């Protein structure tokens, strides 16, 4: 590292240190996959000893796309104070109306150390149609279950046409710019015009005020 | 410890889309600053206080978008308002005070520096376009409109429901705030004639009424305007209604106070400049009133 330090200039060394610092911060920070709320599906629903909340995204759900479910598990004490349940086991069951015997069960993970009592899971939805979603929260106080339904739309058509169209437009734009530049250079050559002063050689970007 | 305080002291969130631009602009500024300091340690462009202002500005963006304030903003309107205030009222003016354009420009490699200066300093369409859209009146209107429009109940709830809309909200807040503070701080590149100090005072004070009306309306609304907050668990001992009252007050008081503070600072700078001008005038008139013999004595003393 010292050898590397000696071979680098001061500017490069500081840049390297800054990048290292950013990477260190990035590594120290807790990764969170989703921080957007989503569409509320269950709001303050009593489920056994708990009160549950659930949000889904995107809106609408689509087959072959990643779907996201966030669940908040809370408990209300006798004074009406709401507490997050941080050590619950949250199981989410997805049951397709088309194949009710093939339920998919997942365990949601805590969102982050800050979002206490919040759990989430992501999954690529296998098919479209009506989906019955069951959320089961299990903790030391007991078990609570809530359910809701979602309608998933068919898979979106492939987007390669969209990207190909974009690439085509970009290529045409680049060709126009190149052609214009070439014609301009040609015209200059024909008229024997010199380049403007501002484009000749090195020139300070601005004058330093003292 | 209060749950809100405990949450605020929690770990920061990794967001590459925030961290990478911050690292890029921070590095460019650091390299440019060092290059300029190597030329002269006393020049005004890359001074120590400007460096501090710039990094405080970048730090404010990180605080708003990567600290627990970001997640708390989805649970409490008050924290969401605090987040927006940090972006538009703290980060944007601090970054301008750091004089980012000339310093970061020197952080670029030569070809990129020439490209940018040719685009902005030369007679180009880029400069003409920038000049047209950065008229102070347009800057004021764009910021005020964007700021108020995002506080519409439908848009605000949409931002809280869909992540990319939320990011777009923050990006437009910050970019239009940069436009707003540009003529106030008079940062480079200076595409227009500098606004006189009284003009800048009027410019910032003109923002107080629309902001105060919006903040007052939110704080005094008889029902919860942003329904998203009725769908989240009330974990911090505040009902959605109480939260809305405090959030509206934060919007109303913080922004108005910030603008009044800036106006007072401008007044102070204006009176300081006026005093200096009068001092110079008095000195000049004293020198003119000296008798020819006194002037001769002065010249002899100087010659000695």
PDB file of C-alpha atoms in Angstrom, chain A residues 184-185 187-196:
ATOM      1  CA  UNK A 184     -18.493  21.843 -41.032  1.00  0.00           C
ATOM      2  CA  UNK A 185     -14.839  20.733 -41.141  1.00  0.00           C
ATOM      3  CA  UNK A 187     -16.521  23.857 -45.303  1.00  0.00           C
ATOM      4  CA  UNK A 188     -13.716  25.284 -43.143  1.00  0.00           C
ATOM      5  CA  UNK A 189     -11.115  23.521 -45.238  1.00  0.00           C
ATOM      6  CA  UNK A 190     -12.669  24.828 -48.459  1.00  0.00           C
ATOM      7  CA  UNK A 191     -12.865  28.427 -47.239  1.00  0.00           C
ATOM      8  CA  UNK A 192      -9.435  28.199 -45.561  1.00  0.00           C
ATOM      9  CA  UNK A 193     -10.976  29.517 -42.353  1.00  0.00           C
ATOM     10  CA  UNK A 194      -8.949  29.224 -39.183  1.00  0.00           C
ATOM     11  CA  UNK A 195     -10.357  27.642 -36.032  1.00  0.00           C
ATOM     12  CA  UNK A 196     -11.804  30.132 -33.562  1.00  0.00           C
TER      13      UNK A 196
END
